[in-house]
XYZ file of C-alpha atoms in Angstrom:
639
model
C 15.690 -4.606 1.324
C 16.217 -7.868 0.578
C 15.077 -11.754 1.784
C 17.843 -14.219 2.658
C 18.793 -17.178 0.022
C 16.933 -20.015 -0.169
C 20.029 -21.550 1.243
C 19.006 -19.947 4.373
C 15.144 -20.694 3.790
C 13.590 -21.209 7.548
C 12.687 -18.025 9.210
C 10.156 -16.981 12.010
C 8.466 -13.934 11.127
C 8.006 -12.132 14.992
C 6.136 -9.372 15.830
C 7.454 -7.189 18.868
C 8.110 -10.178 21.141
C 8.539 -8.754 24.294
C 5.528 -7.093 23.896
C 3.177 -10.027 23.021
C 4.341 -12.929 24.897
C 2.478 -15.978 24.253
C 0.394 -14.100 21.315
C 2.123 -16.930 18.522
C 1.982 -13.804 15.729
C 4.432 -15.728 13.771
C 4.318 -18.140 11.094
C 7.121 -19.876 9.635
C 8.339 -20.516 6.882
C 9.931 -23.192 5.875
C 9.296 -25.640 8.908
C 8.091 -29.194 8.200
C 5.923 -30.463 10.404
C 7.963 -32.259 12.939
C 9.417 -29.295 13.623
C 6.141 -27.618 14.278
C 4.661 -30.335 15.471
C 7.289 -30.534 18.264
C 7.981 -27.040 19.042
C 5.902 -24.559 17.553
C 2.286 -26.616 18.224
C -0.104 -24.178 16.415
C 2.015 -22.143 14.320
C 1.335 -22.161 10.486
C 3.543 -23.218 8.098
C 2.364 -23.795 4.645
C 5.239 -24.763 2.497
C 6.515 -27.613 5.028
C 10.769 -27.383 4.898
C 13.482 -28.833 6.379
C 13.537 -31.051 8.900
C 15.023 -31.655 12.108
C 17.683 -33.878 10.530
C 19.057 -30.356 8.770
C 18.670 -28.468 11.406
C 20.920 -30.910 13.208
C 23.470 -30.678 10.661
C 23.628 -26.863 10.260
C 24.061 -26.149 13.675
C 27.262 -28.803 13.680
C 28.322 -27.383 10.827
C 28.638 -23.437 12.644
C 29.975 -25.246 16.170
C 32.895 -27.065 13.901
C 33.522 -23.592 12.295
C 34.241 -21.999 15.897
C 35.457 -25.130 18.205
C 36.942 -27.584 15.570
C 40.632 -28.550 17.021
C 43.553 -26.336 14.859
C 47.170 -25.844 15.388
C 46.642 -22.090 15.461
C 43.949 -19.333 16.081
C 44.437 -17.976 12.601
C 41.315 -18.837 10.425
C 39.637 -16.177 8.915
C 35.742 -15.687 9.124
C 34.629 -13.797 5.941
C 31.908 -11.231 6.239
C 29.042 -13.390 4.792
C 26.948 -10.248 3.495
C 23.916 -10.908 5.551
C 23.027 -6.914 5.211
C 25.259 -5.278 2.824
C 26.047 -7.204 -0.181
C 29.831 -9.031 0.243
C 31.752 -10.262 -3.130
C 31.273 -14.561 -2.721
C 28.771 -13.837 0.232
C 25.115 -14.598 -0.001
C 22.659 -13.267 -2.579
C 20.794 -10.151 -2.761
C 18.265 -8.912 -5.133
C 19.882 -5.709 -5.411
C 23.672 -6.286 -6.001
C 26.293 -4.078 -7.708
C 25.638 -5.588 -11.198
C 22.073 -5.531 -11.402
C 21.852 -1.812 -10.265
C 24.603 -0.541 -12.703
C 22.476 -3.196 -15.697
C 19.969 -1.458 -14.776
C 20.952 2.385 -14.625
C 23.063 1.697 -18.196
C 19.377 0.320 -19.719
C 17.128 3.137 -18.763
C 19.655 6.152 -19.351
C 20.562 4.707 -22.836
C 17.101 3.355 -23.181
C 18.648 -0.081 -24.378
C 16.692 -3.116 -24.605
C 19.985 -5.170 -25.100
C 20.977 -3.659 -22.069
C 17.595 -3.972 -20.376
C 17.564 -7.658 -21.372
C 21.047 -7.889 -19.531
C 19.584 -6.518 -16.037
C 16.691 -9.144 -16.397
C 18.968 -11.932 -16.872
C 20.934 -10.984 -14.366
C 17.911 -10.136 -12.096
C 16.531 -13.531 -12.333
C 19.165 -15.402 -11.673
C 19.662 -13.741 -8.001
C 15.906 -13.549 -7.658
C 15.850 -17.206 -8.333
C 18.253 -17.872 -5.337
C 16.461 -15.198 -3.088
C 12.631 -15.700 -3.376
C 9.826 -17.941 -3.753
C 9.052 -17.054 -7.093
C 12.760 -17.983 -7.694
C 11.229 -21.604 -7.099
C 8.567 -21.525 -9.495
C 8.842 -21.939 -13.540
C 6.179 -20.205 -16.370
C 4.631 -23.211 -18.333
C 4.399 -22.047 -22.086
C 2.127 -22.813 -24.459
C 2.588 -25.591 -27.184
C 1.480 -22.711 -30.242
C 2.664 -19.173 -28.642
C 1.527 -16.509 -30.192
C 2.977 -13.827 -32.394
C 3.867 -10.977 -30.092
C 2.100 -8.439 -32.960
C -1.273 -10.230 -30.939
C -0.519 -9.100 -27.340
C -1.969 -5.821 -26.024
C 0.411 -3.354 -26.074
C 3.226 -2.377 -23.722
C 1.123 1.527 -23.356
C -1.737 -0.331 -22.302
C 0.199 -2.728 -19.793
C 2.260 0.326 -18.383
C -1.455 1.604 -16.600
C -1.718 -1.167 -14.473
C 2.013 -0.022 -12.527
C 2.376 2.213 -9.676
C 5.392 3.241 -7.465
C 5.163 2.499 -4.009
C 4.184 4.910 -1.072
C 7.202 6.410 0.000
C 6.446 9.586 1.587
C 7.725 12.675 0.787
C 10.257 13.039 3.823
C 11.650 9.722 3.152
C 12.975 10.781 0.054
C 13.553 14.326 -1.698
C 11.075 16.613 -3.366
C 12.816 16.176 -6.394
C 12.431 12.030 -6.418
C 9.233 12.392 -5.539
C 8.059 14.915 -8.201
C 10.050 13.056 -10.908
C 8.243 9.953 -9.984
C 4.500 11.713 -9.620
C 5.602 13.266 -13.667
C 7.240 9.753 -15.268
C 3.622 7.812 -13.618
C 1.279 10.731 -15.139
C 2.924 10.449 -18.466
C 2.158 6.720 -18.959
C -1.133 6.462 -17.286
C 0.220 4.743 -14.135
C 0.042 5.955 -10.710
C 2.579 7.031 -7.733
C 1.426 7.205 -4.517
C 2.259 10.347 -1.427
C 3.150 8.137 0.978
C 1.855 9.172 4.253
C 3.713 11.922 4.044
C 1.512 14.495 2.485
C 1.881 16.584 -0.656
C 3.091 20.251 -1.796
C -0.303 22.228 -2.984
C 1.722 23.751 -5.696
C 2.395 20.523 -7.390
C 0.334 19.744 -10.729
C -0.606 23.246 -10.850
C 1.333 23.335 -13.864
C -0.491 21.645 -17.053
C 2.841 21.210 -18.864
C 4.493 19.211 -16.218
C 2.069 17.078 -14.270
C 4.036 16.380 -10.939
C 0.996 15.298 -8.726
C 0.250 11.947 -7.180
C -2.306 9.986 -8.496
C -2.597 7.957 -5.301
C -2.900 9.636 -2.053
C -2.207 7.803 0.945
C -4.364 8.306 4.170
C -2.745 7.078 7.536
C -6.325 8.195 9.035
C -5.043 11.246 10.050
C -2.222 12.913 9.653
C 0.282 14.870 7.622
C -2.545 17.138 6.252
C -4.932 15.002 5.229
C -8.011 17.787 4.456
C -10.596 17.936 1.713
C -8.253 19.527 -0.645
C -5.722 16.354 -0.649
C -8.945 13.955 -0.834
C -10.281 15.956 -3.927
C -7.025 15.627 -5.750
C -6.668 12.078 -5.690
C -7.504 9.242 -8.197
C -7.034 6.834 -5.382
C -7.057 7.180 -1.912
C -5.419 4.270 0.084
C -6.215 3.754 3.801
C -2.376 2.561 5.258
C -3.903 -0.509 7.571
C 0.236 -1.310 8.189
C 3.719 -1.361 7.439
C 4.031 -3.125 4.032
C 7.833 -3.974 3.578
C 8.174 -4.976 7.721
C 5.335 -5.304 9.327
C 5.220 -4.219 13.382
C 8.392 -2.650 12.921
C 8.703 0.343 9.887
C 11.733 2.095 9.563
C 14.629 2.699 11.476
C 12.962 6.012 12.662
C 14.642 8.727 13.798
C 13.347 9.345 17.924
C 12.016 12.734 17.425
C 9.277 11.320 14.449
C 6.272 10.237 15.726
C 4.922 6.570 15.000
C 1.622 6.220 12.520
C -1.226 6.255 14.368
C -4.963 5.011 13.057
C -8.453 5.166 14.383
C -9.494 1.363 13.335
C -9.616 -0.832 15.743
C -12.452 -2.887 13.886
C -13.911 -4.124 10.468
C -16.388 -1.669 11.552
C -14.389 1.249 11.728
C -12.371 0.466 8.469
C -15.843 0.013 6.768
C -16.780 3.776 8.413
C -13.087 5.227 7.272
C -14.047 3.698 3.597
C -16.972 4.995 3.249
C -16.073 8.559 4.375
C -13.175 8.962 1.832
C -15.665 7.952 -0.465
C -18.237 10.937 0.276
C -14.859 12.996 0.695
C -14.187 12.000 -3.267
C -17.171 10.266 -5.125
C -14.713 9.908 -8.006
C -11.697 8.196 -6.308
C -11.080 4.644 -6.191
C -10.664 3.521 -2.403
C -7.748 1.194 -1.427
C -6.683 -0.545 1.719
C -2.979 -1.500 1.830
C -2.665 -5.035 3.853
C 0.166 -6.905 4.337
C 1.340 -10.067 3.622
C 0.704 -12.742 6.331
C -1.414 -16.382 6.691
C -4.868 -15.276 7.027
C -5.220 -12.237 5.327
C -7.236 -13.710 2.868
C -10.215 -13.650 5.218
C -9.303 -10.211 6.191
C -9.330 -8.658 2.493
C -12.731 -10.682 2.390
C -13.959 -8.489 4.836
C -12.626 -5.263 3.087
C -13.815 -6.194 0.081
C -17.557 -6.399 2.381
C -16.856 -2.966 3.547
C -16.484 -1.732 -0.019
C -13.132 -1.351 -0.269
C -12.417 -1.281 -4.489
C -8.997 -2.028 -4.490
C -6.477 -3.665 -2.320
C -2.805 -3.731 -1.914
C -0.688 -6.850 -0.880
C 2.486 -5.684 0.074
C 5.690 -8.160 0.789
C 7.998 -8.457 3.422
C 11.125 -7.320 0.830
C 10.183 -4.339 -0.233
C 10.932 -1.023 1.887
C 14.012 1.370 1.877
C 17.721 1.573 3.670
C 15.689 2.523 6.610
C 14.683 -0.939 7.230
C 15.793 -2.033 10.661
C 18.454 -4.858 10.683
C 16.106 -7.090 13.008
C 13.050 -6.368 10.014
C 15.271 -7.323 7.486
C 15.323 -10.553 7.966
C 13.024 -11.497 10.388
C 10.066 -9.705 10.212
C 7.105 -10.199 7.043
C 6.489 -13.148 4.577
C 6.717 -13.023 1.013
C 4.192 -11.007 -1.099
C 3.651 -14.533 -3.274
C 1.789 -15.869 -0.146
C -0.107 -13.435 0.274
C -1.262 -12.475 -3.286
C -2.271 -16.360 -3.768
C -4.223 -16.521 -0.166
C -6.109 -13.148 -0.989
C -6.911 -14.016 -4.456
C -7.873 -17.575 -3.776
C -10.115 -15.963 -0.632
C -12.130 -13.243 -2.520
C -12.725 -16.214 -5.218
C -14.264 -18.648 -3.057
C -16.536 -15.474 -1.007
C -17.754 -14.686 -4.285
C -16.015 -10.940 -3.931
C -13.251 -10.876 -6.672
C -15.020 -9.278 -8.676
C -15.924 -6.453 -6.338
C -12.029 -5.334 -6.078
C -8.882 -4.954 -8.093
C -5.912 -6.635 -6.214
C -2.189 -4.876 -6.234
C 0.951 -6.584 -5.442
C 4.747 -4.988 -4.348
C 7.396 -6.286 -2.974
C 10.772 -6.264 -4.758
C 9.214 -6.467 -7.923
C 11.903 -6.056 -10.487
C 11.700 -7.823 -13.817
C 8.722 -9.213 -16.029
C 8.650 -12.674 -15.244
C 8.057 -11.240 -11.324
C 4.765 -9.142 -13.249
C 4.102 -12.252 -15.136
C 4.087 -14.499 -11.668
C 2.184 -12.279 -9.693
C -0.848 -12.158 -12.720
C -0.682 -15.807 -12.383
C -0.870 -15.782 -8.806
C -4.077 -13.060 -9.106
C -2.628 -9.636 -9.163
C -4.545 -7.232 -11.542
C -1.469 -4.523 -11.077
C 1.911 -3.910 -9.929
C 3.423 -1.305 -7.621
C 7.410 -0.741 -7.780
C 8.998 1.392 -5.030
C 13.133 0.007 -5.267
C 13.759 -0.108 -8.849
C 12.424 3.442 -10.007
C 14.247 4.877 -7.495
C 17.156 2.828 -9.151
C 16.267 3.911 -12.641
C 16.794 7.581 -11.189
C 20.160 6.924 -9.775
C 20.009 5.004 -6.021
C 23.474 2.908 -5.621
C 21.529 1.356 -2.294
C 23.569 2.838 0.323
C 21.370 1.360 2.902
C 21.776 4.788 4.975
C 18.365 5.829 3.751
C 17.395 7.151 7.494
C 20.852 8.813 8.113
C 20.069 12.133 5.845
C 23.358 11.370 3.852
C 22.279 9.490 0.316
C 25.317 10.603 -1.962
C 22.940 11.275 -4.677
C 20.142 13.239 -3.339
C 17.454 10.236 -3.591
C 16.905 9.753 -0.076
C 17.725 12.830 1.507
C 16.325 16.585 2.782
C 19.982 17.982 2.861
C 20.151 20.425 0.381
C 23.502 20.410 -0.403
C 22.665 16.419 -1.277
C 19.614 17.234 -3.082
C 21.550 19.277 -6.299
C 23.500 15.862 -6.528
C 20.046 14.492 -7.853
C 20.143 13.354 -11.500
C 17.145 11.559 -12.126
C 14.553 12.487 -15.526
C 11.438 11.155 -15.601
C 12.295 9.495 -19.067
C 14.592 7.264 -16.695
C 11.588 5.774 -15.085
C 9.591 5.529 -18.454
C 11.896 3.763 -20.099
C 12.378 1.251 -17.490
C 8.309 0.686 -17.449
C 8.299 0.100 -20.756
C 11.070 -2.165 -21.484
C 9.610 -3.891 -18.084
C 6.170 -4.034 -20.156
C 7.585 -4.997 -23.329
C 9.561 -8.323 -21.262
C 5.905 -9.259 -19.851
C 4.433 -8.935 -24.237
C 7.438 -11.931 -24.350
C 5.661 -13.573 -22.019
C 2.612 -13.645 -22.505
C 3.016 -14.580 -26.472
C 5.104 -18.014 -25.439
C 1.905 -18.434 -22.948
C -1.051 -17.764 -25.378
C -2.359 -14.799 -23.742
C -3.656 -11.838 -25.326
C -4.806 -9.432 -22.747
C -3.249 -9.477 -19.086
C -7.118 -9.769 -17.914
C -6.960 -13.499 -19.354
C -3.759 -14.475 -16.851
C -4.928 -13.158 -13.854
C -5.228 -16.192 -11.176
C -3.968 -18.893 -14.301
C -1.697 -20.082 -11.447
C -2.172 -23.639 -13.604
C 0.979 -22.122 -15.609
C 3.240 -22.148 -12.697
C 5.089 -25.151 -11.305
C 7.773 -26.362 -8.945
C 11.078 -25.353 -11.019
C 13.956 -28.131 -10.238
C 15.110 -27.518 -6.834
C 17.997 -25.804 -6.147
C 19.404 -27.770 -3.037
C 17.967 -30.125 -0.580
C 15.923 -27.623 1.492
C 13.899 -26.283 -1.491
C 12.948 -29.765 -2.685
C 11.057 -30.507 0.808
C 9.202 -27.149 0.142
C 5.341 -28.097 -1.039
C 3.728 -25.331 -3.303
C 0.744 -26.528 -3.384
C -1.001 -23.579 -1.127
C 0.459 -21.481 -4.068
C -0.420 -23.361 -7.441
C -4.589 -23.557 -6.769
C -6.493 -21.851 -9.043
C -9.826 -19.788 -8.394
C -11.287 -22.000 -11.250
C -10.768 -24.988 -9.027
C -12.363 -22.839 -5.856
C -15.349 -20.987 -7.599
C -15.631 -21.275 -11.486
C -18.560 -19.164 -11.462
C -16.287 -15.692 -10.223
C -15.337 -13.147 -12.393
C -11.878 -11.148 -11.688
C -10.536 -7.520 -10.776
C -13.055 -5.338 -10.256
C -15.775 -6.451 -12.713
C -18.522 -5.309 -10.796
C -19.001 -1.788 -8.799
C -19.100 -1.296 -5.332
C -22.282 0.175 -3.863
C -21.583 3.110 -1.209
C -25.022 4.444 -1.851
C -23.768 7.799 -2.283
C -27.136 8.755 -4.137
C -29.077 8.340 -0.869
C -27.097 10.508 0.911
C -28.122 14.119 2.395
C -25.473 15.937 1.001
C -26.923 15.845 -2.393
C -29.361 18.003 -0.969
C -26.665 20.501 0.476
C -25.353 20.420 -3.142
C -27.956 21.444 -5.032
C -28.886 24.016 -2.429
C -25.816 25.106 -2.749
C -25.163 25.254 -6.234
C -25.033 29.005 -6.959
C -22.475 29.264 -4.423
C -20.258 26.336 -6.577
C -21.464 28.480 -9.797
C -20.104 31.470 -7.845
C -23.651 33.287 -8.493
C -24.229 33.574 -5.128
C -22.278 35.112 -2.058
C -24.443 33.411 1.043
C -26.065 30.263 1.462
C -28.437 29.653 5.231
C -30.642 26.129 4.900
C -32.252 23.939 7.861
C -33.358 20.337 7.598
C -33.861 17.777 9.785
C -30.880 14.730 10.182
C -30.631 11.070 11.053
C -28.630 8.529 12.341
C -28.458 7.152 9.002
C -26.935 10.513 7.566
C -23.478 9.446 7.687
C -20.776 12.132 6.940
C -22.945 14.770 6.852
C -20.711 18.060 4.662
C -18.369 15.791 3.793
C -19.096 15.820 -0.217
C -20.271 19.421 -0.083
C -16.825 19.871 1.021
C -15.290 17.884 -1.572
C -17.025 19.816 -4.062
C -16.286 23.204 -2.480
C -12.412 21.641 -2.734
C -12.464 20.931 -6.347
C -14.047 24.986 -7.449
C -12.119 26.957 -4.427
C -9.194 25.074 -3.797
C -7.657 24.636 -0.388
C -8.468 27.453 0.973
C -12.174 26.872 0.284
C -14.730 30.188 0.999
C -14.789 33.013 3.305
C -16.081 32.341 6.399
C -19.577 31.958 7.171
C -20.312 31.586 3.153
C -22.343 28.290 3.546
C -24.668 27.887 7.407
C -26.232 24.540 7.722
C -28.543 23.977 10.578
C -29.090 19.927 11.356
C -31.854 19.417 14.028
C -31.947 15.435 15.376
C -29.453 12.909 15.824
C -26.644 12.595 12.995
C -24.819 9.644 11.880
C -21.210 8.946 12.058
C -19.039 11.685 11.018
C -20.828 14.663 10.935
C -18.551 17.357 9.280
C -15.775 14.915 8.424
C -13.736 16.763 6.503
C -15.231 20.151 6.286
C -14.144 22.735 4.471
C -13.249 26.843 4.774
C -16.223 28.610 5.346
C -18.639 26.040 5.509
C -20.508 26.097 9.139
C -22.603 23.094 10.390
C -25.118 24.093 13.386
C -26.691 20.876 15.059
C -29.651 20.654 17.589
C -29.489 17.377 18.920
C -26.333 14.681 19.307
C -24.352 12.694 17.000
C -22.400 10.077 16.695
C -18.670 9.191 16.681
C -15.741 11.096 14.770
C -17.539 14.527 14.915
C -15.283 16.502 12.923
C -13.163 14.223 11.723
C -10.230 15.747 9.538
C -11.952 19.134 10.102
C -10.025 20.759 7.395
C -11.447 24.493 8.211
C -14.663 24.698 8.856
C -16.745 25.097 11.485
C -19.289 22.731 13.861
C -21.568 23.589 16.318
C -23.164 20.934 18.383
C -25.815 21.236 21.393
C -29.044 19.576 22.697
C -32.184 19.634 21.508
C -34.888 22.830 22.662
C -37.671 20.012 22.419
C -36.122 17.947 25.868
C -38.648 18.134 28.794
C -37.574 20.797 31.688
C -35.910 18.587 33.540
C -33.642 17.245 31.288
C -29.727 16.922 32.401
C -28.168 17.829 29.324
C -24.983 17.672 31.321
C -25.324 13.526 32.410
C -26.311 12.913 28.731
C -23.850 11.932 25.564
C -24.161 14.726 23.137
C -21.275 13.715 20.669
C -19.705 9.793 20.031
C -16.268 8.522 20.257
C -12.935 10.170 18.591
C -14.133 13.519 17.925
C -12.265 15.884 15.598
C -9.320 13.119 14.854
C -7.120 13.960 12.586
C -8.598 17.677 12.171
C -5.752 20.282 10.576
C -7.709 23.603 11.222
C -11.172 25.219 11.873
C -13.580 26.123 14.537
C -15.858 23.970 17.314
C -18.071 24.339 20.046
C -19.825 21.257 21.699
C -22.131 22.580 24.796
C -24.620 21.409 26.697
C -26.002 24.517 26.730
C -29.298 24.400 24.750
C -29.026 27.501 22.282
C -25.527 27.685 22.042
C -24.204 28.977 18.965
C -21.140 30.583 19.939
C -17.932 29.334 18.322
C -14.622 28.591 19.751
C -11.199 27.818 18.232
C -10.252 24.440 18.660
C-alpha cells in the first residue's frame, strides 16, 4: 500500500499501543526538534521537519474548515483519498494511470510505453516518498550505454517479494516462481509453504528459489529446506511491522522461537546444516537502529539480509498500518549499510531492499544507498493483471490474483512473459542510468550515496527535512570495507559429525545398501546432529525419504543444540545421555529416542534430572519420539 504525500510528511510510527504503554517504540518522522524536544523527549527523529509554527497552522486550517461562520450548512467535504485513490485527492504510488501504463508496457512489451509508466511513476513517487526528495548526480563524461553490463546480468540481482501462497492464487504464484527461474532471479514462498509437485517438470520450472522459514510452520521439513537456493528466516512483518494483514480470525498469527541473537544465530546455523548449499537470509525491517541489529546477524552468519519498507504489502494491509505503522525502506537500507561498513561486516553479507519499488531510478537509489539487490512484490503482480482492489483479504479479487475462489481463479490472465518483460525494461531504465553516472557494473554503485542530493523542495515542510543521515557514504565511515558479500561466511560445516553419518551412510545415498546401524560417541559441541544426513537423504529420496528403520544411529553423551532437527523418513536417532534445546526441531519424519546414561551411579534420580533442553520438537510436521527416564528405553511412541 502506499505512504502519504509529503504534503502530509509527519507521522508516528506506533507499535500496538495499548499493549506497550510507556515502551516509546516509535520514531518519527518528520519532527524537528522542538517538537521532540517538547513532547516526545527521547524519541528519534532523524530528518528534523516541521515545526511547531506548522503544526499550529494546519490544525487552524482543519478547525476553519468545520467551524468557520457560513450562511448555510451546505459545503461539501470531498473524499480526500487517504486509502483508496480519489480523482484531485492526495497521491498514491499506485493510481489508475500508472497501473494501466504499466499493464499496456509489459503485455505489448513496449519500451515507449514502459518509458510512459516510469514517467508517470516518478512523478507520484516524487510526491509520496523520500526518494521522491532526492536527485541522481550524473557524471560530466557519461558513458556509452554499449559499456554497461547488461540488462540479463542486472535482471539476477531481482526477486519478488514473499507473499505466501494463500495470500494469493496458485496460479500467481507459479507464474511468478516460472518468469524469476527464466531470468536468473528469485521469488520467494512466503510463509506459506509450497506444492511438492511444483518444478517437477524440467520444461516449466515453477519452483521458488527462495523459501521462507517462519521457524516453524506451514511444512517447513527437510524436503522444503533441500529445495531452496535461499532460505530466509521471517524475523517480522516487512510492509507493517507489529501489525501484518488484516487477517481473517480463524488464521493463526506467525509465531517464532527467537527470542535472542542467540537463538537467531542457532536457527541460522541449523538451516545451514539443513542445506549446505543455500544462501541464509534474515528479513528485518525497517526502523532506527536496525543497523546494529543486522550487525549482529551478519555475526551470527547470516549471508544475506533483507530490508523491507513500511509501503510495501498487499490490500490486506490494515487501515491503521497503512499509514501509521513502519518507516521508509530508504532509512533503513542507508542505516544497515552504513552499520555493517563501520563493524567491518559488509563484506560478510549481501543486503536486499523492497518496499514499493517500482521504476529504475528507485533500483538506481537504493544501489546508491547500499543495496546489492532488489525484491518487487506490487508491481509483478501488476504486470500479471492486479487493478489494486484493496480487498486482497476479502477472497473476492475480480481477476483471480489474490484469491482461493475458484470460480475467481479462471479469471487469471497473467504469462510469465508479463513479468519478464517488465524486469527487463526495468533493467534496461537502470543501463540509462548508470551510463549518465559513469558506472559500468552495478557492484561499482553500491553505497556511492555521494551521487544523491537534496532535489529542490517541493513545499515548505520538505525544505526543513535534513538528509544528511541518508547521503554518508561507507567510504567516509570505513574506506578499508569491501561490499556485498565479498567474503564467505564460516559455519564450520566441515567440523561437523554428520560428515561422519554421511560417509557411513553412503551406500544407502548410492542405493547399494538396504540397512545402515552405527554408534559413536556425541558432544555438546555436535550441534544439529542428522540434520545434513537428512538433507542429503531429501535431495536422493525426496519427501518421503526411506522406509522406516533404514538408517539407526546410536549417540551416547551429551548432544548439542538440535539434535535431529529436521530429520528425515526412516532415519532413527537413539541417544544415551541428554541434550540440549530444540530436540527435534522440525522433525520432518523421523524418529528420536532419548534416555539417560547406563554409566550413572545407582542412586541416580534420573527423574529430578534435565534429560532434554528447551522447545523440544517445535515446529515438527510428522515422525516418532520417546524421551524417558527410563535407562534402556528404546521403545518408540507417536508424537
Amino acid at each position: 500500500m502506499e505512504q502519504m504525500p509529503f504534503a502530509h510528511i509527519w507521522f508516528l510510527r506506533l507499535f500496538q499501543i495499548s499493549d506497550n504503554k510507556g515502551a516509546q517504540i516509535f520514531e518519527a518522522v518528520g519532527l524537528a526538534e522542538e517538537v521532540i524536544d517538547k513532547c516526545f523527549v527521547g524519541t528519534a527523529s532523524r530528518l528534523s521537519g516541521v515545526t511547531f509554527k506548522i503544526l499550529a497552522q494546519e490544525a487552524l486550517d482543519k478547525h476553519s474548515v468545520a467551524f468557520s461562520d457560513r450562511d448555510c450548512d451546505n459545503v461539501l467535504i470531498n473524499n480526500k483519498g487517504e486509502y483508496h485513490w480519489r480523482e484531485g485527492g492526495e497521491k498514491h504510488i499506485n493510481d489508475p494511470k500508472c497501473i494501466a501504463n504499466l499493464q499496456d508496457a509489459v503485455r505489448m512489451k513496449s519500451q515507449p510505453a514502459y518509458q510512459k509508466y516510469s514517467e508517470t511513476s516518478i512523478e507520484v513517487v516524487r510526491s509520496c516518498t523520500l526518494r521522491g526528495q532526492l536527485q541522481i548526480k550524473f557524471a560530466k563524461k557519461p558513458l556509452d550505454i554499449s559499456e554497461v553490463e547488461p540488462a540479463s546480468e542486472i535482471v539476477k540481482r531481482f526477486a519478488t517479494g514473499a507473499m505466501s501462497f494463500g495470500s494469493i492464487s496458485y496460479e500467481t504464484h507459479s507464474t511468478l516462481a516460472t518468469a524469476m527461474n527464466k531470468i536468473g532471479g528469485k521469488s520467494n514462498t512466503g510463509e506459506g509453504g509450497e506444492d511438492p509437485v511444483r518444478g517437477t517438470d524440467p520444461e516449466n520450472n515453477n519452483r521458488s528459489a527462495i523459501r521462507q522459514v517462519a521457524s516453524g510452520r506451514f511444512g517447513v521439513n527437510a524436503w522444503y529446506l533441500a529445495m531452496a537456493e535461499d532460505l530466509q528466516i521471517k524475523m517480522a512483518q516487512g510492509a507493517k511491522p507489529g501489525e501484518g494483514g488484516e487477517l481473517p480470525g480463524y488464521k493463526p498469527p506467525p509465531h517464532h522461537d527467537i527470542y535472542s541473537i542467540e537463538d537467531l544465530a542457532e536457527l541460522i546455523y541449523n538451516l545451514k546444516s539443513a542445506n549446505p548449499q543455500a544462501r541464509v537470509s534474515v528479513k528485518l525491517v525497517s526502523e532506527v537502529g536496525v543497523g546494529v541489529i543486522a550487525a549482529g546477524v551478519a555475526k551470527g552468519h547470516s549471508e544475506h539480509i533483507v530490508i523491507s519498507g513500511h509501503d510495501g504489502g498487499t490490500g490486506a494491509s490494515t487501515w491503521s498500518g497503512i499509514k501509521h505503522a513502519g518507516l521508509p525502506w530508504e532509512l533503513g537500507i542507508a542505516e544497515t549499510h552504513q552499520t555493517l561498513v563501520l563493524n567491518n561486516l559488509r563484506r560478510r553479507v549481501v543486503l536486499q531492499v523492497d518496499g514499493q519499488i517500482r521504476t529504475g531510478r528507485d533500483v538506481v537509489i537504493g544501489a546508491l544507498l547500499g543495496a546489492d539487490e532488489f525484491g518487487f512484490s506490487t508491481a509483478p503482480l501488476i504486470a500479471l493483471g492486479c487493478t489494486m482492489m484493496r480487498k486482497c483479504h476479502l477472497n473476492t479479487c475480480p481477476v483471480g490474483i489474490a484469491t482461493q475462489d475458484p470460480e475467481l481463479r479462471k479469471k487469471f490472465a497473467g504469462k510469465p512473459e508479463n513479468v519478464i518483460n517488465f524486469f527487463f525494461m526495468l533493467a534496461e531504465e537502470v543501463r540509462e542510468y548508470m551510463a549518465k553516472m559513469g558506472f559500468r557494473k552495478v557492484n561499482e554503485m553500491i553505497g556511492r550515496c555521494d551521487f544523491l542530493e537534496p532535489a529542490d523542495p517541493l513545499n515548505a515542510k520538505v525544505k526543513l527535512l535534513d538528509f544528511s543521515p541518508l547521503l554518508t557514504t561507507g567510504n567516509e565511515l570505513n574506506p578499508g570495507d569491501h561490499l556485498g558479500g565479498s567474503e564467505a561466511q564460516s559455519h564450520k560445516l566441515e567440523l561437523r559429525k554428520d560428515n561422519q553419518l554421511i560417509e557411513a551412510a553412503k551406500d544407502i545415498l548410492n542405493r547399494a545398501s538396504k540397512h545402515l546401524y552405527l554408534e559413536m560417541p556425541v558432544m555438546n559441541v555436535d550441534r544439529a546432529f542428522g540434520t545434513t544426513l537428512s538433507y542429503h537423504v531429501a535431495m536422493k529420496f525426496g519427501e518421503k525419504g526411506l522406509p522406516d528403520g533404514t538408517i539407526h544411529i546410536k549417540a551416547k553423551g551429551s548432544a548439542g543444540q538440535s539434535f535431529g532437527a529436521f530429520l528425515s523418513p526412516g532415519i532413527t536417532l537413539e541417544l544415551e545421555g541428554d541434550s540440549n534445546d530444540y530436540v527435534g526441531k522440525g522433525l520432518a519424519g523421523g524418529k528420536i529416542i532419548v534416555y539417560p546414561s547406563s554409566k550413572h551411579p545407582g542412586n541416580y534420580k534420573a527423574e529430578e534430572n534435565i534429560i532434554v533442553g528447551n522447545v523440544c520438537f517445535y515446529g515438527a510436521t510428522a515422525g516418532k519420539v520417546n524421551v524417558s527416564f527410563t535407562r534402556g528405553c528404546i521403545s518408540v511412541g507417536e508424537m
